[in-house]
Amino acid sequence: MKFADLHLHTQFSDGTFTPEELAGHGARLGFAAMALTDHDTVEGCARMGVACAAAGIEFIPGTELTAELGDTELHLLGYFLDTHNEKLLREIARFQAVRQNRIHEMVAAINKLGVPLAAESVFALANCKSPGRPHVARAMIKAGLVKNLDEAFEWFLKKGRPAWVPKAKMSALEGIELIHQAGGLAVMAHPGLNRTDDIIPALVEAGLDGIECFHTKHSTAMSERYLEIAEKYDLLVTGGSDCHGFSKNKPLIGTVKLPYEHVERLYAARQNRKSEIGNRK
Ligand code: AMP
Ligand code: ZN
Ligand code: FE
Ligand code: FE
């Protein structure tokens, strides 16, 4: 049976693997298709595409955007993006700049508590345009300020803790539109994590194409629930591990194996979208 992982992060955002390492794990696990969904960037897609091709794996270029609808935060996955689309690149660059400022704000809050962390050490470790909280946490571990990621998040970085700084979010409707105008399909990420089912009808109304039913942190009951919702609203079904690297001493990739039939439906939807746009021109 063929299967896919459509939610993956590399060093181009807060993952720890290079695209080549990630493709290598994909090959070892026998994946037929993989998508890269780094936060607010498509920069890793070129290398990931080459690495997947070399390993005989189909590759789908993507990203993960942080969005909001009213007061509800959600993550939007974009698939089959034109990674050279000007508007997409301009918008994500804006969010990358916000992420970089946010690192300075988090470090300042940490320093205010008397903990000596240098912003430069976070940027050096992140070495990417889309730095985030995991990089702050890893820099704190490296400096011997905390023992592990859990301590960094529990003591400093998680919502409500002293160094938590809210992240600027795109409006969900703009996010869907941004993905569409870049030739992509817009998918709601890990709905079970955010418990945001009440906003699904509005997202569907705004043109949402799919929903991530399978995710490492979804229980079987949750996956079944979202499969029903996908059916009800005629949404595409996706799934992925959301691998950021090692978790409990082994690579997280492999925890979710999306049956390939769903990838075929994504290809068909993308093809339909292309002909619709072609007909309009
Ligand atoms: P950010 O986008 O900067 O707000 O960081 C969000 C990322 O931090 C998520 O994608 C997770 O990878 C990671 N994360 C969030 N909460 C935790 C936690 N409690 N422990 C470890 N990692 C976390
Ligand atoms: Zn992440
Ligand atoms: Fe997410
Ligand atoms: Fe993710």
mmCIF file of N, CA, C and O in Angstrom, residues 106-204:
data_model
loop_
_atom_site.group_PDB
_atom_site.id
_atom_site.type_symbol
_atom_site.label_atom_id
_atom_site.label_comp_id
_atom_site.label_asym_id
_atom_site.label_seq_id
_atom_site.Cartn_x
_atom_site.Cartn_y
_atom_site.Cartn_z
ATOM 1 N N MET A 106 10.986 38.096 23.175
ATOM 2 C CA MET A 106 11.018 36.952 24.102
ATOM 3 C C MET A 106 12.313 36.962 24.904
ATOM 4 O O MET A 106 12.304 36.728 26.119
ATOM 5 N N VAL A 107 13.430 37.236 24.222
ATOM 6 C CA VAL A 107 14.725 37.258 24.906
ATOM 7 C C VAL A 107 14.744 38.381 25.949
ATOM 8 O O VAL A 107 15.218 38.184 27.073
ATOM 9 N N ALA A 108 14.182 39.559 25.598
ATOM 10 C CA ALA A 108 14.137 40.668 26.561
ATOM 11 C C ALA A 108 13.348 40.263 27.808
ATOM 12 O O ALA A 108 13.754 40.559 28.939
ATOM 13 N N ALA A 109 12.240 39.552 27.596
ATOM 14 C CA ALA A 109 11.421 39.106 28.738
ATOM 15 C C ALA A 109 12.186 38.096 29.594
ATOM 16 O O ALA A 109 12.095 38.105 30.825
ATOM 17 N N ILE A 110 12.952 37.237 28.923
ATOM 18 C CA ILE A 110 13.754 36.239 29.652
ATOM 19 C C ILE A 110 14.857 36.943 30.447
ATOM 20 O O ILE A 110 15.092 36.635 31.625
ATOM 21 N N ASN A 111 15.508 37.937 29.825
ATOM 22 C CA ASN A 111 16.565 38.702 30.500
ATOM 23 C C ASN A 111 16.022 39.441 31.719
ATOM 24 O O ASN A 111 16.682 39.549 32.748
ATOM 25 N N LYS A 112 14.784 39.933 31.585
ATOM 26 C CA LYS A 112 14.153 40.678 32.676
ATOM 27 C C LYS A 112 14.006 39.807 33.929
ATOM 28 O O LYS A 112 13.947 40.310 35.047
ATOM 29 N N LEU A 113 13.935 38.502 33.712
ATOM 30 C CA LEU A 113 13.834 37.570 34.847
ATOM 31 C C LEU A 113 15.218 37.254 35.421
ATOM 32 O O LEU A 113 15.359 36.411 36.298
ATOM 33 N N GLY A 114 16.252 37.911 34.855
ATOM 34 C CA GLY A 114 17.607 37.683 35.345
ATOM 35 C C GLY A 114 18.292 36.499 34.685
ATOM 36 O O GLY A 114 19.337 36.047 35.136
ATOM 37 N N VAL A 115 17.702 35.994 33.612
ATOM 38 C CA VAL A 115 18.295 34.842 32.913
ATOM 39 C C VAL A 115 19.074 35.365 31.704
ATOM 40 O O VAL A 115 18.506 36.026 30.835
ATOM 41 N N PRO A 116 20.392 35.107 31.682
ATOM 42 C CA PRO A 116 21.240 35.736 30.676
ATOM 43 C C PRO A 116 21.269 34.990 29.337
ATOM 44 O O PRO A 116 22.169 34.205 29.064
ATOM 45 N N LEU A 117 20.296 35.257 28.480
ATOM 46 C CA LEU A 117 20.281 34.644 27.146
ATOM 47 C C LEU A 117 20.525 35.762 26.131
ATOM 48 O O LEU A 117 19.943 36.836 26.256
ATOM 49 N N ALA A 118 21.370 35.506 25.132
ATOM 50 C CA ALA A 118 21.645 36.524 24.107
ATOM 51 C C ALA A 118 20.809 36.246 22.864
ATOM 52 O O ALA A 118 20.762 35.101 22.396
ATOM 53 N N ALA A 119 20.166 37.295 22.351
ATOM 54 C CA ALA A 119 19.348 37.130 21.139
ATOM 55 C C ALA A 119 20.199 36.558 20.005
ATOM 56 O O ALA A 119 19.743 35.715 19.229
ATOM 57 N N GLU A 120 21.460 37.003 19.945
ATOM 58 C CA GLU A 120 22.348 36.524 18.872
ATOM 59 C C GLU A 120 22.497 35.011 18.913
ATOM 60 O O GLU A 120 22.625 34.368 17.876
ATOM 61 N N SER A 121 22.507 34.454 20.129
ATOM 62 C CA SER A 121 22.677 32.999 20.229
ATOM 63 C C SER A 121 21.450 32.275 19.663
ATOM 64 O O SER A 121 21.560 31.188 19.095
ATOM 65 N N VAL A 122 20.277 32.895 19.799
ATOM 66 C CA VAL A 122 19.055 32.291 19.241
ATOM 67 C C VAL A 122 19.100 32.372 17.710
ATOM 68 O O VAL A 122 18.839 31.381 17.021
ATOM 69 N N PHE A 123 19.474 33.539 17.193
ATOM 70 C CA PHE A 123 19.518 33.705 15.733
ATOM 71 C C PHE A 123 20.590 32.797 15.114
ATOM 72 O O PHE A 123 20.382 32.221 14.048
ATOM 73 N N ALA A 124 21.722 32.672 15.809
ATOM 74 C CA ALA A 124 22.797 31.821 15.281
ATOM 75 C C ALA A 124 22.327 30.373 15.220
ATOM 76 O O ALA A 124 22.572 29.654 14.242
ATOM 77 N N LEU A 125 21.635 29.941 16.255
ATOM 78 C CA LEU A 125 21.153 28.561 16.286
ATOM 79 C C LEU A 125 20.039 28.357 15.263
ATOM 80 O O LEU A 125 20.002 27.337 14.569
ATOM 81 N N ALA A 126 19.139 29.326 15.144
ATOM 82 C CA ALA A 126 18.004 29.184 14.214
ATOM 83 C C ALA A 126 18.509 29.198 12.776
ATOM 84 O O ALA A 126 18.118 28.352 11.967
ATOM 85 N N ASN A 127 19.383 30.161 12.476
ATOM 86 C CA ASN A 127 19.990 30.244 11.145
ATOM 87 C C ASN A 127 18.950 30.114 10.025
ATOM 88 O O ASN A 127 19.168 29.398 9.048
ATOM 89 N N CYS A 128 17.788 30.748 10.221
ATOM 90 C CA CYS A 128 16.748 30.718 9.188
ATOM 91 C C CYS A 128 15.921 31.992 9.313
ATOM 92 O O CYS A 128 16.064 32.732 10.293
ATOM 93 N N LYS A 129 15.053 32.232 8.331
ATOM 94 C CA LYS A 129 14.269 33.463 8.331
ATOM 95 C C LYS A 129 13.003 33.363 9.175
ATOM 96 O O LYS A 129 12.343 34.347 9.424
ATOM 97 N N SER A 130 12.628 32.149 9.561
ATOM 98 C CA SER A 130 11.384 31.932 10.310
ATOM 99 C C SER A 130 11.643 31.382 11.708
ATOM 100 O O SER A 130 11.194 30.294 12.044
ATOM 101 N N PRO A 131 12.382 32.138 12.544
ATOM 102 C CA PRO A 131 12.668 31.610 13.880
ATOM 103 C C PRO A 131 11.417 31.591 14.765
ATOM 104 O O PRO A 131 10.499 32.393 14.561
ATOM 105 N N GLY A 132 11.394 30.691 15.730
ATOM 106 C CA GLY A 132 10.239 30.586 16.621
ATOM 107 C C GLY A 132 10.649 30.136 18.019
ATOM 108 O O GLY A 132 11.846 30.048 18.336
ATOM 109 N N ARG A 133 9.648 29.853 18.819
ATOM 110 C CA ARG A 133 9.904 29.479 20.214
ATOM 111 C C ARG A 133 10.823 28.270 20.377
ATOM 112 O O ARG A 133 11.659 28.253 21.292
ATOM 113 N N PRO A 134 10.709 27.234 19.503
ATOM 114 C CA PRO A 134 11.619 26.100 19.684
ATOM 115 C C PRO A 134 13.093 26.508 19.604
ATOM 116 O O PRO A 134 13.938 25.920 20.288
ATOM 117 N N HIS A 135 13.398 27.538 18.790
ATOM 118 C CA HIS A 135 14.788 27.985 18.695
ATOM 119 C C HIS A 135 15.228 28.659 19.994
ATOM 120 O O HIS A 135 16.358 28.477 20.435
ATOM 121 N N VAL A 136 14.328 29.433 20.604
ATOM 122 C CA VAL A 136 14.656 30.062 21.892
ATOM 123 C C VAL A 136 14.921 28.957 22.910
ATOM 124 O O VAL A 136 15.914 28.986 23.654
ATOM 125 N N ALA A 137 14.045 27.945 22.901
ATOM 126 C CA ALA A 137 14.184 26.842 23.858
ATOM 127 C C ALA A 137 15.518 26.107 23.644
ATOM 128 O O ALA A 137 16.244 25.834 24.613
ATOM 129 N N ARG A 138 15.844 25.827 22.394
ATOM 130 C CA ARG A 138 17.101 25.106 22.125
ATOM 131 C C ARG A 138 18.324 25.935 22.499
ATOM 132 O O ARG A 138 19.314 25.408 23.007
ATOM 133 N N ALA A 139 18.253 27.265 22.272
ATOM 134 C CA ALA A 139 19.378 28.135 22.656
ATOM 135 C C ALA A 139 19.524 28.154 24.176
ATOM 136 O O ALA A 139 20.646 28.215 24.696
ATOM 137 N N MET A 140 18.408 28.079 24.896
ATOM 138 C CA MET A 140 18.479 28.054 26.373
ATOM 139 C C MET A 140 19.107 26.754 26.863
ATOM 140 O O MET A 140 19.883 26.755 27.823
ATOM 141 N N ILE A 141 18.788 25.655 26.189
ATOM 142 C CA ILE A 141 19.383 24.362 26.558
ATOM 143 C C ILE A 141 20.892 24.428 26.315
ATOM 144 O O ILE A 141 21.695 24.064 27.184
ATOM 145 N N LYS A 142 21.250 24.942 25.143
ATOM 146 C CA LYS A 142 22.664 25.026 24.751
ATOM 147 C C LYS A 142 23.461 25.866 25.750
ATOM 148 O O LYS A 142 24.615 25.565 26.058
ATOM 149 N N ALA A 143 22.824 26.931 26.273
ATOM 150 C CA ALA A 143 23.506 27.815 27.224
ATOM 151 C C ALA A 143 23.435 27.261 28.653
ATOM 152 O O ALA A 143 23.902 27.904 29.594
ATOM 153 N N GLY A 144 22.824 26.093 28.815
ATOM 154 C CA GLY A 144 22.745 25.475 30.142
ATOM 155 C C GLY A 144 21.744 26.162 31.065
ATOM 156 O O GLY A 144 21.811 26.011 32.286
ATOM 157 N N LEU A 145 20.804 26.904 30.497
ATOM 158 C CA LEU A 145 19.840 27.647 31.322
ATOM 159 C C LEU A 145 18.636 26.793 31.707
ATOM 160 O O LEU A 145 17.970 27.055 32.705
ATOM 161 N N VAL A 146 18.329 25.810 30.871
ATOM 162 C CA VAL A 146 17.260 24.845 31.185
ATOM 163 C C VAL A 146 17.777 23.460 30.767
ATOM 164 O O VAL A 146 18.728 23.359 29.996
ATOM 165 N N LYS A 147 17.106 22.420 31.292
ATOM 166 C CA LYS A 147 17.581 21.060 30.989
ATOM 167 C C LYS A 147 17.046 20.561 29.652
ATOM 168 O O LYS A 147 17.716 19.847 28.930
ATOM 169 N N ASN A 148 15.793 20.911 29.350
ATOM 170 C CA ASN A 148 15.175 20.366 28.136
ATOM 171 C C ASN A 148 14.077 21.298 27.618
ATOM 172 O O ASN A 148 13.758 22.311 28.240
ATOM 173 N N LEU A 149 13.483 20.905 26.472
ATOM 174 C CA LEU A 149 12.437 21.721 25.835
ATOM 175 C C LEU A 149 11.259 21.948 26.770
ATOM 176 O O LEU A 149 10.718 23.055 26.851
ATOM 177 N N ASP A 150 10.863 20.896 27.471
ATOM 178 C CA ASP A 150 9.713 20.996 28.367
ATOM 179 C C ASP A 150 9.915 22.087 29.405
ATOM 180 O O ASP A 150 9.017 22.901 29.641
ATOM 181 N N GLU A 151 11.109 22.103 30.011
ATOM 182 C CA GLU A 151 11.393 23.134 31.015
ATOM 183 C C GLU A 151 11.298 24.521 30.385
ATOM 184 O O GLU A 151 10.707 25.439 30.956
ATOM 185 N N ALA A 152 11.888 24.674 29.196
ATOM 186 C CA ALA A 152 11.881 25.992 28.541
ATOM 187 C C ALA A 152 10.446 26.459 28.292
ATOM 188 O O ALA A 152 10.108 27.618 28.542
ATOM 189 N N PHE A 153 9.596 25.535 27.802
ATOM 190 C CA PHE A 153 8.210 25.929 27.519
ATOM 191 C C PHE A 153 7.423 26.133 28.812
ATOM 192 O O PHE A 153 6.682 27.103 28.940
ATOM 193 N N GLU A 154 7.580 25.222 29.759
ATOM 194 C CA GLU A 154 6.796 25.307 31.003
ATOM 195 C C GLU A 154 7.172 26.546 31.815
ATOM 196 O O GLU A 154 6.315 27.201 32.399
ATOM 197 N N TRP A 155 8.449 26.854 31.886
ATOM 198 C CA TRP A 155 8.885 27.967 32.739
ATOM 199 C C TRP A 155 8.783 29.312 32.032
ATOM 200 O O TRP A 155 8.529 30.338 32.657
ATOM 201 N N PHE A 156 9.030 29.315 30.721
ATOM 202 C CA PHE A 156 9.169 30.610 30.040
ATOM 203 C C PHE A 156 8.230 30.850 28.864
ATOM 204 O O PHE A 156 7.701 31.943 28.709
ATOM 205 N N LEU A 157 8.069 29.865 27.989
ATOM 206 C CA LEU A 157 7.612 30.172 26.632
ATOM 207 C C LEU A 157 6.150 29.876 26.316
ATOM 208 O O LEU A 157 5.608 30.391 25.340
ATOM 209 N N LYS A 158 5.528 29.000 27.115
ATOM 210 C CA LYS A 158 4.162 28.669 26.707
ATOM 211 C C LYS A 158 3.189 29.783 27.095
ATOM 212 O O LYS A 158 3.524 30.653 27.905
ATOM 213 N N LYS A 159 2.025 29.743 26.482
ATOM 214 C CA LYS A 159 1.046 30.812 26.695
ATOM 215 C C LYS A 159 0.799 31.024 28.182
ATOM 216 O O LYS A 159 0.573 30.065 28.921
ATOM 217 N N GLY A 160 0.897 32.284 28.604
ATOM 218 C CA GLY A 160 0.660 32.577 30.018
ATOM 219 C C GLY A 160 1.942 32.640 30.832
ATOM 220 O O GLY A 160 1.946 33.149 31.944
ATOM 221 N N ARG A 161 3.057 32.120 30.288
ATOM 222 C CA ARG A 161 4.337 32.187 31.006
ATOM 223 C C ARG A 161 5.006 33.528 30.687
ATOM 224 O O ARG A 161 4.664 34.197 29.698
ATOM 225 N N PRO A 162 6.013 33.922 31.505
ATOM 226 C CA PRO A 162 6.522 35.299 31.411
ATOM 227 C C PRO A 162 7.144 35.687 30.065
ATOM 228 O O PRO A 162 7.134 36.867 29.708
ATOM 229 N N ALA A 163 7.700 34.732 29.319
ATOM 230 C CA ALA A 163 8.343 35.121 28.048
ATOM 231 C C ALA A 163 7.466 34.804 26.840
ATOM 232 O O ALA A 163 7.930 34.837 25.706
ATOM 233 N N TRP A 164 6.196 34.528 27.110
ATOM 234 C CA TRP A 164 5.301 34.260 25.979
ATOM 235 C C TRP A 164 4.948 35.577 25.296
ATOM 236 O O TRP A 164 4.505 36.532 25.934
ATOM 237 N N VAL A 165 5.164 35.612 24.016
ATOM 238 C CA VAL A 165 4.802 36.795 23.228
ATOM 239 C C VAL A 165 3.854 36.311 22.129
ATOM 240 O O VAL A 165 4.197 35.397 21.385
ATOM 241 N N PRO A 166 2.664 36.900 22.035
ATOM 242 C CA PRO A 166 1.731 36.441 21.004
ATOM 243 C C PRO A 166 2.327 36.640 19.615
ATOM 244 O O PRO A 166 3.143 37.537 19.402
ATOM 245 N N LYS A 167 1.933 35.784 18.705
ATOM 246 C CA LYS A 167 2.470 35.851 17.347
ATOM 247 C C LYS A 167 1.458 36.561 16.459
ATOM 248 O O LYS A 167 0.262 36.334 16.581
ATOM 249 N N ALA A 168 1.952 37.417 15.576
ATOM 250 C CA ALA A 168 1.044 38.090 14.631
ATOM 251 C C ALA A 168 0.412 37.031 13.743
ATOM 252 O O ALA A 168 1.077 36.088 13.325
ATOM 253 N N LYS A 169 -0.872 37.165 13.508
ATOM 254 C CA LYS A 169 -1.574 36.167 12.708
ATOM 255 C C LYS A 169 -2.216 36.826 11.498
ATOM 256 O O LYS A 169 -2.624 37.971 11.546
ATOM 257 N N MET A 170 -2.326 36.034 10.463
ATOM 258 C CA MET A 170 -2.986 36.487 9.252
ATOM 259 C C MET A 170 -4.478 36.211 9.423
ATOM 260 O O MET A 170 -4.835 35.253 10.106
ATOM 261 N N SER A 171 -5.331 37.017 8.817
ATOM 262 C CA SER A 171 -6.742 36.646 8.893
ATOM 263 C C SER A 171 -6.916 35.360 8.085
ATOM 264 O O SER A 171 -6.283 35.171 7.040
ATOM 265 N N ALA A 172 -7.735 34.446 8.596
ATOM 266 C CA ALA A 172 -7.898 33.142 7.934
ATOM 267 C C ALA A 172 -8.410 33.329 6.512
ATOM 268 O O ALA A 172 -7.992 32.604 5.599
ATOM 269 N N LEU A 173 -9.288 34.300 6.324
ATOM 270 C CA LEU A 173 -9.851 34.500 4.991
ATOM 271 C C LEU A 173 -8.777 34.979 4.021
ATOM 272 O O LEU A 173 -8.686 34.516 2.883
ATOM 273 N N GLU A 174 -7.911 35.877 4.514
ATOM 274 C CA GLU A 174 -6.788 36.334 3.683
ATOM 275 C C GLU A 174 -5.801 35.201 3.420
ATOM 276 O O GLU A 174 -5.225 35.111 2.334
ATOM 277 N N GLY A 175 -5.605 34.366 4.421
ATOM 278 C CA GLY A 175 -4.682 33.230 4.277
ATOM 279 C C GLY A 175 -5.151 32.271 3.192
ATOM 280 O O GLY A 175 -4.358 31.828 2.346
ATOM 281 N N ILE A 176 -6.433 31.969 3.202
ATOM 282 C CA ILE A 176 -6.997 31.061 2.189
ATOM 283 C C ILE A 176 -6.833 31.688 0.801
ATOM 284 O O ILE A 176 -6.388 31.039 -0.148
ATOM 285 N N GLU A 177 -7.140 32.972 0.723
ATOM 286 C CA GLU A 177 -7.024 33.685 -0.550
ATOM 287 C C GLU A 177 -5.558 33.740 -1.025
ATOM 288 O O GLU A 177 -5.267 33.550 -2.212
ATOM 289 N N LEU A 178 -4.653 33.960 -0.076
ATOM 290 C CA LEU A 178 -3.218 34.026 -0.411
ATOM 291 C C LEU A 178 -2.746 32.690 -1.008
ATOM 292 O O LEU A 178 -2.024 32.660 -2.009
ATOM 293 N N ILE A 179 -3.177 31.602 -0.386
ATOM 294 C CA ILE A 179 -2.815 30.260 -0.866
ATOM 295 C C ILE A 179 -3.422 30.023 -2.254
ATOM 296 O O ILE A 179 -2.740 29.564 -3.176
ATOM 297 N N HIS A 180 -4.684 30.387 -2.411
ATOM 298 C CA HIS A 180 -5.351 30.175 -3.706
ATOM 299 C C HIS A 180 -4.687 30.961 -4.830
ATOM 300 O O HIS A 180 -4.447 30.421 -5.910
ATOM 301 N N GLN A 181 -4.384 32.234 -4.566
ATOM 302 C CA GLN A 181 -3.803 33.041 -5.655
ATOM 303 C C GLN A 181 -2.389 32.560 -6.001
ATOM 304 O O GLN A 181 -1.878 32.901 -7.058
ATOM 305 N N ALA A 182 -1.763 31.790 -5.106
ATOM 306 C CA ALA A 182 -0.451 31.200 -5.418
ATOM 307 C C ALA A 182 -0.617 29.798 -6.014
ATOM 308 O O ALA A 182 0.334 29.012 -6.052
ATOM 309 N N GLY A 183 -1.840 29.474 -6.445
ATOM 310 C CA GLY A 183 -2.080 28.191 -7.106
ATOM 311 C C GLY A 183 -2.264 27.022 -6.154
ATOM 312 O O GLY A 183 -2.254 25.863 -6.576
ATOM 313 N N GLY A 184 -2.435 27.316 -4.867
ATOM 314 C CA GLY A 184 -2.458 26.237 -3.882
ATOM 315 C C GLY A 184 -3.839 25.827 -3.401
ATOM 316 O O GLY A 184 -4.844 26.469 -3.698
ATOM 317 N N LEU A 185 -3.853 24.729 -2.655
ATOM 318 C CA LEU A 185 -5.054 24.263 -1.958
ATOM 319 C C LEU A 185 -4.870 24.597 -0.482
ATOM 320 O O LEU A 185 -3.782 24.394 0.070
ATOM 321 N N ALA A 186 -5.938 25.097 0.161
ATOM 322 C CA ALA A 186 -5.866 25.515 1.561
ATOM 323 C C ALA A 186 -6.504 24.469 2.471
ATOM 324 O O ALA A 186 -7.648 24.054 2.252
ATOM 325 N N VAL A 187 -5.739 24.050 3.464
ATOM 326 C CA VAL A 187 -6.172 22.960 4.346
ATOM 327 C C VAL A 187 -6.049 23.393 5.804
ATOM 328 O O VAL A 187 -5.038 23.977 6.205
ATOM 329 N N MET A 188 -7.065 23.103 6.596
ATOM 330 C CA MET A 188 -7.015 23.414 8.026
ATOM 331 C C MET A 188 -6.145 22.364 8.726
ATOM 332 O O MET A 188 -6.443 21.162 8.647
ATOM 333 N N ALA A 189 -5.086 22.823 9.413
ATOM 334 C CA ALA A 189 -4.163 21.897 10.087
ATOM 335 C C ALA A 189 -4.728 21.437 11.433
ATOM 336 O O ALA A 189 -5.473 22.170 12.088
ATOM 337 N N HIS A 190 -4.363 20.225 11.820
ATOM 338 C CA HIS A 190 -4.650 19.655 13.150
ATOM 339 C C HIS A 190 -5.815 20.307 13.908
ATOM 340 O O HIS A 190 -5.610 20.902 14.980
ATOM 341 N N PRO A 191 -7.048 20.190 13.375
ATOM 342 C CA PRO A 191 -8.190 20.835 14.042
ATOM 343 C C PRO A 191 -8.419 20.296 15.461
ATOM 344 O O PRO A 191 -8.938 21.025 16.313
ATOM 345 N N GLY A 192 -7.988 19.088 15.720
ATOM 346 C CA GLY A 192 -8.187 18.491 17.041
ATOM 347 C C GLY A 192 -7.326 19.123 18.111
ATOM 348 O O GLY A 192 -7.637 19.062 19.298
ATOM 349 N N LEU A 193 -6.236 19.762 17.694
ATOM 350 C CA LEU A 193 -5.319 20.385 18.653
ATOM 351 C C LEU A 193 -5.889 21.685 19.176
ATOM 352 O O LEU A 193 -5.707 22.037 20.333
ATOM 353 N N ASN A 194 -6.529 22.433 18.283
ATOM 354 C CA ASN A 194 -6.995 23.761 18.662
ATOM 355 C C ASN A 194 -8.460 23.746 19.109
ATOM 356 O O ASN A 194 -8.947 24.728 19.632
ATOM 357 N N ARG A 195 -9.139 22.634 18.883
ATOM 358 C CA ARG A 195 -10.567 22.518 19.258
ATOM 359 C C ARG A 195 -11.356 23.712 18.710
ATOM 360 O O ARG A 195 -11.883 24.533 19.451
ATOM 361 N N THR A 196 -11.369 23.793 17.408
ATOM 362 C CA THR A 196 -11.914 24.978 16.755
ATOM 363 C C THR A 196 -12.987 24.596 15.746
ATOM 364 O O THR A 196 -13.134 25.246 14.728
ATOM 365 N N ASP A 197 -13.737 23.552 16.052
ATOM 366 C CA ASP A 197 -14.707 23.033 15.083
ATOM 367 C C ASP A 197 -15.769 24.055 14.682
ATOM 368 O O ASP A 197 -16.273 24.022 13.566
ATOM 369 N N ASP A 198 -16.079 24.970 15.603
ATOM 370 C CA ASP A 198 -17.162 25.912 15.317
ATOM 371 C C ASP A 198 -16.844 26.866 14.168
ATOM 372 O O ASP A 198 -17.754 27.449 13.579
ATOM 373 N N ILE A 199 -15.561 27.032 13.851
ATOM 374 C CA ILE A 199 -15.232 27.962 12.753
ATOM 375 C C ILE A 199 -15.180 27.257 11.393
ATOM 376 O O ILE A 199 -15.026 27.913 10.361
ATOM 377 N N ILE A 200 -15.316 25.930 11.384
ATOM 378 C CA ILE A 200 -15.181 25.193 10.109
ATOM 379 C C ILE A 200 -16.182 25.684 9.044
ATOM 380 O O ILE A 200 -15.776 25.938 7.904
ATOM 381 N N PRO A 201 -17.468 25.859 9.388
ATOM 382 C CA PRO A 201 -18.402 26.322 8.345
ATOM 383 C C PRO A 201 -17.972 27.646 7.705
ATOM 384 O O PRO A 201 -18.056 27.798 6.482
ATOM 385 N N ALA A 202 -17.469 28.581 8.496
ATOM 386 C CA ALA A 202 -17.037 29.874 7.947
ATOM 387 C C ALA A 202 -15.815 29.697 7.047
ATOM 388 O O ALA A 202 -15.678 30.381 6.026
ATOM 389 N N LEU A 203 -14.931 28.773 7.424
ATOM 390 C CA LEU A 203 -13.752 28.528 6.588
ATOM 391 C C LEU A 203 -14.158 27.896 5.258
ATOM 392 O O LEU A 203 -13.610 28.227 4.204
ATOM 393 N N VAL A 204 -15.123 26.987 5.331
ATOM 394 C CA VAL A 204 -15.622 26.337 4.107
ATOM 395 C C VAL A 204 -16.219 27.405 3.194
ATOM 396 O O VAL A 204 -15.946 27.450 1.994
#
